[in-house]
Short mmCIF file of C-alpha atoms in Angstrom, two decimals:
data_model
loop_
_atom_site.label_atom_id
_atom_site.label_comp_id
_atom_site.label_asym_id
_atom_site.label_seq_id
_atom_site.Cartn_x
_atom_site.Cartn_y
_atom_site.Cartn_z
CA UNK I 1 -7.74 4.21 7.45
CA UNK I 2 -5.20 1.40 7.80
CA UNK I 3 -3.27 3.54 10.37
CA UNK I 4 -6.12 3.76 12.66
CA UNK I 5 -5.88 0.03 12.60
CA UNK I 6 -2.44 0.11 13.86
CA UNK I 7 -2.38 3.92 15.96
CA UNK I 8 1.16 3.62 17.70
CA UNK I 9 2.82 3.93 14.21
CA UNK I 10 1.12 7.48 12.92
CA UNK I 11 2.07 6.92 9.19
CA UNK I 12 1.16 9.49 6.73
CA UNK I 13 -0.50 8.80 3.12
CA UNK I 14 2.92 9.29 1.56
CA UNK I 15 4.60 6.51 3.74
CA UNK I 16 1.94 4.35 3.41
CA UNK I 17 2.79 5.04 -0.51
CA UNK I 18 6.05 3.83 0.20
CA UNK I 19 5.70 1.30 2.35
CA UNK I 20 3.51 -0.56 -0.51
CA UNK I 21 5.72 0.31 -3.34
CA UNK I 22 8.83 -1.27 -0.92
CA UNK I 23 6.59 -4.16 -0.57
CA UNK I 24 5.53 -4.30 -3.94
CA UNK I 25 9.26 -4.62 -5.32
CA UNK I 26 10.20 -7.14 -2.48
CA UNK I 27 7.77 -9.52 -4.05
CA UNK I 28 9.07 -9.33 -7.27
CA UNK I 29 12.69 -9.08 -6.23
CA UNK I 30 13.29 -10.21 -3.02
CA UNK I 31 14.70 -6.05 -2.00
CA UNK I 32 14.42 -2.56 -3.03
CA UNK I 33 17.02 -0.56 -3.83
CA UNK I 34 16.06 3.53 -3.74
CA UNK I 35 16.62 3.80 -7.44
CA UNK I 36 13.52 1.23 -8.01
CA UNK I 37 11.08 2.76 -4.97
CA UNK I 38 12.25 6.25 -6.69
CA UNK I 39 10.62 5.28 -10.47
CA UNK I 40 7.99 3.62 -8.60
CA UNK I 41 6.25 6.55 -6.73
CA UNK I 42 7.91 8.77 -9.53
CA UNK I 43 9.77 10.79 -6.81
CA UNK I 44 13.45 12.06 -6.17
CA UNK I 45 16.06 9.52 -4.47
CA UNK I 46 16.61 12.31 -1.47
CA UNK I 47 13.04 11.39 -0.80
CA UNK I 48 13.25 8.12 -0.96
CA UNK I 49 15.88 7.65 1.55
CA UNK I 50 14.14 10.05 3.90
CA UNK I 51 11.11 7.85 3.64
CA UNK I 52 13.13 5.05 4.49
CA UNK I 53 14.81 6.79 7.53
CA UNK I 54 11.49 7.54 8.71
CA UNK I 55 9.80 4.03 8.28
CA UNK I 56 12.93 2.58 9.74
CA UNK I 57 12.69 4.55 13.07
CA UNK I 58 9.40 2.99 13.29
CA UNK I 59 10.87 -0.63 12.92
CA UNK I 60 8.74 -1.36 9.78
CA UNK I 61 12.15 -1.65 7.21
CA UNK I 62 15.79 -3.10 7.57
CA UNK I 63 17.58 -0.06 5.71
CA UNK I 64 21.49 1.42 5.52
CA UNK I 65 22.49 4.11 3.05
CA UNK I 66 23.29 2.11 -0.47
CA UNK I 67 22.04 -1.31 1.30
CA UNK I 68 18.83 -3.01 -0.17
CA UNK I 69 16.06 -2.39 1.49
CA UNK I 70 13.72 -5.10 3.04
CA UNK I 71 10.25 -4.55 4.77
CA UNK I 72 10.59 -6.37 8.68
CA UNK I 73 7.57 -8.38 9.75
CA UNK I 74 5.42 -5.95 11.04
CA UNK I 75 6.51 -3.92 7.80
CA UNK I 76 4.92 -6.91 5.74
CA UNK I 77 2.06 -7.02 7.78
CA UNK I 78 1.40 -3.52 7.05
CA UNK I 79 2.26 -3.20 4.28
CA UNK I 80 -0.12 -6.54 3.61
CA UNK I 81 -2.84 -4.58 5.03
CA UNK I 82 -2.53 -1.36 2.73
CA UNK I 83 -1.63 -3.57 -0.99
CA UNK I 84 -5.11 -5.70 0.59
CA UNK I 85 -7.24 -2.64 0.83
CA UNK I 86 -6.02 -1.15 -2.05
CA UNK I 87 -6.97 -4.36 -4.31
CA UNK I 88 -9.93 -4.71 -2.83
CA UNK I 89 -11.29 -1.07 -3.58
CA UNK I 90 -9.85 -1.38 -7.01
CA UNK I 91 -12.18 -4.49 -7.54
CA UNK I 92 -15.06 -2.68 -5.82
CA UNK I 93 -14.39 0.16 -8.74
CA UNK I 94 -14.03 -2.38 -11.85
CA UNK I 95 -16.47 -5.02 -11.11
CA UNK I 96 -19.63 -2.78 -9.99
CA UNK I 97 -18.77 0.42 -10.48
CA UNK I 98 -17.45 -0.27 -14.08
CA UNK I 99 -14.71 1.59 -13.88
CA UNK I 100 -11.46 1.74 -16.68
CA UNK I 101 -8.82 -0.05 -14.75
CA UNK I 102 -5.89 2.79 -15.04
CA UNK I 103 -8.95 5.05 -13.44
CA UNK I 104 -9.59 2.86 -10.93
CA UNK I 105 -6.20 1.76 -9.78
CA UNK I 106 -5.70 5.74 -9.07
CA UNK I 107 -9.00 6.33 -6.96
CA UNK I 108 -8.74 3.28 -4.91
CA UNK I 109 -4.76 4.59 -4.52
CA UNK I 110 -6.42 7.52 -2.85
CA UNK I 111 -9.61 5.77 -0.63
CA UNK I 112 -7.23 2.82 0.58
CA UNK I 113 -5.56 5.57 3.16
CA UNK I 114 -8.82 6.61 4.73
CA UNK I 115 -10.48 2.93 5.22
CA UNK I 116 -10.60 0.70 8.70
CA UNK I 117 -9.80 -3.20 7.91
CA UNK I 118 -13.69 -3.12 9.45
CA UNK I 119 -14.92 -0.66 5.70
CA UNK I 120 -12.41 -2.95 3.85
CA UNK I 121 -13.94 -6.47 4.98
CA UNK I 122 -17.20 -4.84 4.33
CA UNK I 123 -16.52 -3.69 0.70
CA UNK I 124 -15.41 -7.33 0.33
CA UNK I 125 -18.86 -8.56 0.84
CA UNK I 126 -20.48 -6.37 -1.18
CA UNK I 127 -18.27 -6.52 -4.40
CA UNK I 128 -18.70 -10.32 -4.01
CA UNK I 129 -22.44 -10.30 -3.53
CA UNK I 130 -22.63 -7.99 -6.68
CA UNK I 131 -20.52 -10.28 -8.59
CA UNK I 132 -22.72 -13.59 -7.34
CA UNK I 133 -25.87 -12.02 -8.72
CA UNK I 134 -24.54 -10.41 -11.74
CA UNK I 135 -25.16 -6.46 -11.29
#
């Protein structure tokens, strides 16, 4: 699992969720406002901004009630780390496995929370080695 790459921070599946989608928006907008995090993980705003509270006390977001919302370094980096391991799977799934993209994009949402950077490097080799000789 990411977190077990990064222990002091204890973040649960559903932050990790938000902590990509914030990420996510930030590259294609620069911020996030709680409206666009909301539609993203198709959750309430109260939600949101609880996230937010919670990923802020744990210095991975910049984030004040009706502010945008921006993702700190270490809040890239993590983030980096999850949106990395979530691509990667999602390869893994289309290019070997065969997989439907939609399909895919929603089981690698759900293996990218329980893989070490160690599985994810790993899966890397193999997807590539599978593409180089054609299987």
């Amino acid at each position: 699992m990411i977190r077990k790459n990064f222990p002091s921070l204890e973040l649960s599946n559903s932050l990790e969720d938000y902590i990509e989608a914030v990420r996510n928006i930030e590259l294609e907008k620069g911020c996030a406002a709680v409206g666009e995090i909301a539609e993203a993980l198709n959750v309430k705003k109260p939600s949101v901004s609880l996230a937010m509270k919670q990923l802020k006390e744990r210095g991975l977001v910049e984030y004040t009630q009706y502010s945008p919302i921006v993702l700190t370094r270490e809040g890239r980096y993590y983030a980096d780390r999850v949106i990395s391991c979530h691509t990667m799977v999602k390869e893994f799934l289309i290019t070997v496995l065969k997989m439907e993209e939609k399909r895919a994009d929603e089981v690698a949402c759900g293996i990218e929370h329980i893989m070490t950077l160690e599985e994810i490097s790993r899966f890397q080799l193999l997807t590539e080695h599978c593409r180089k000789s054609g299987e």
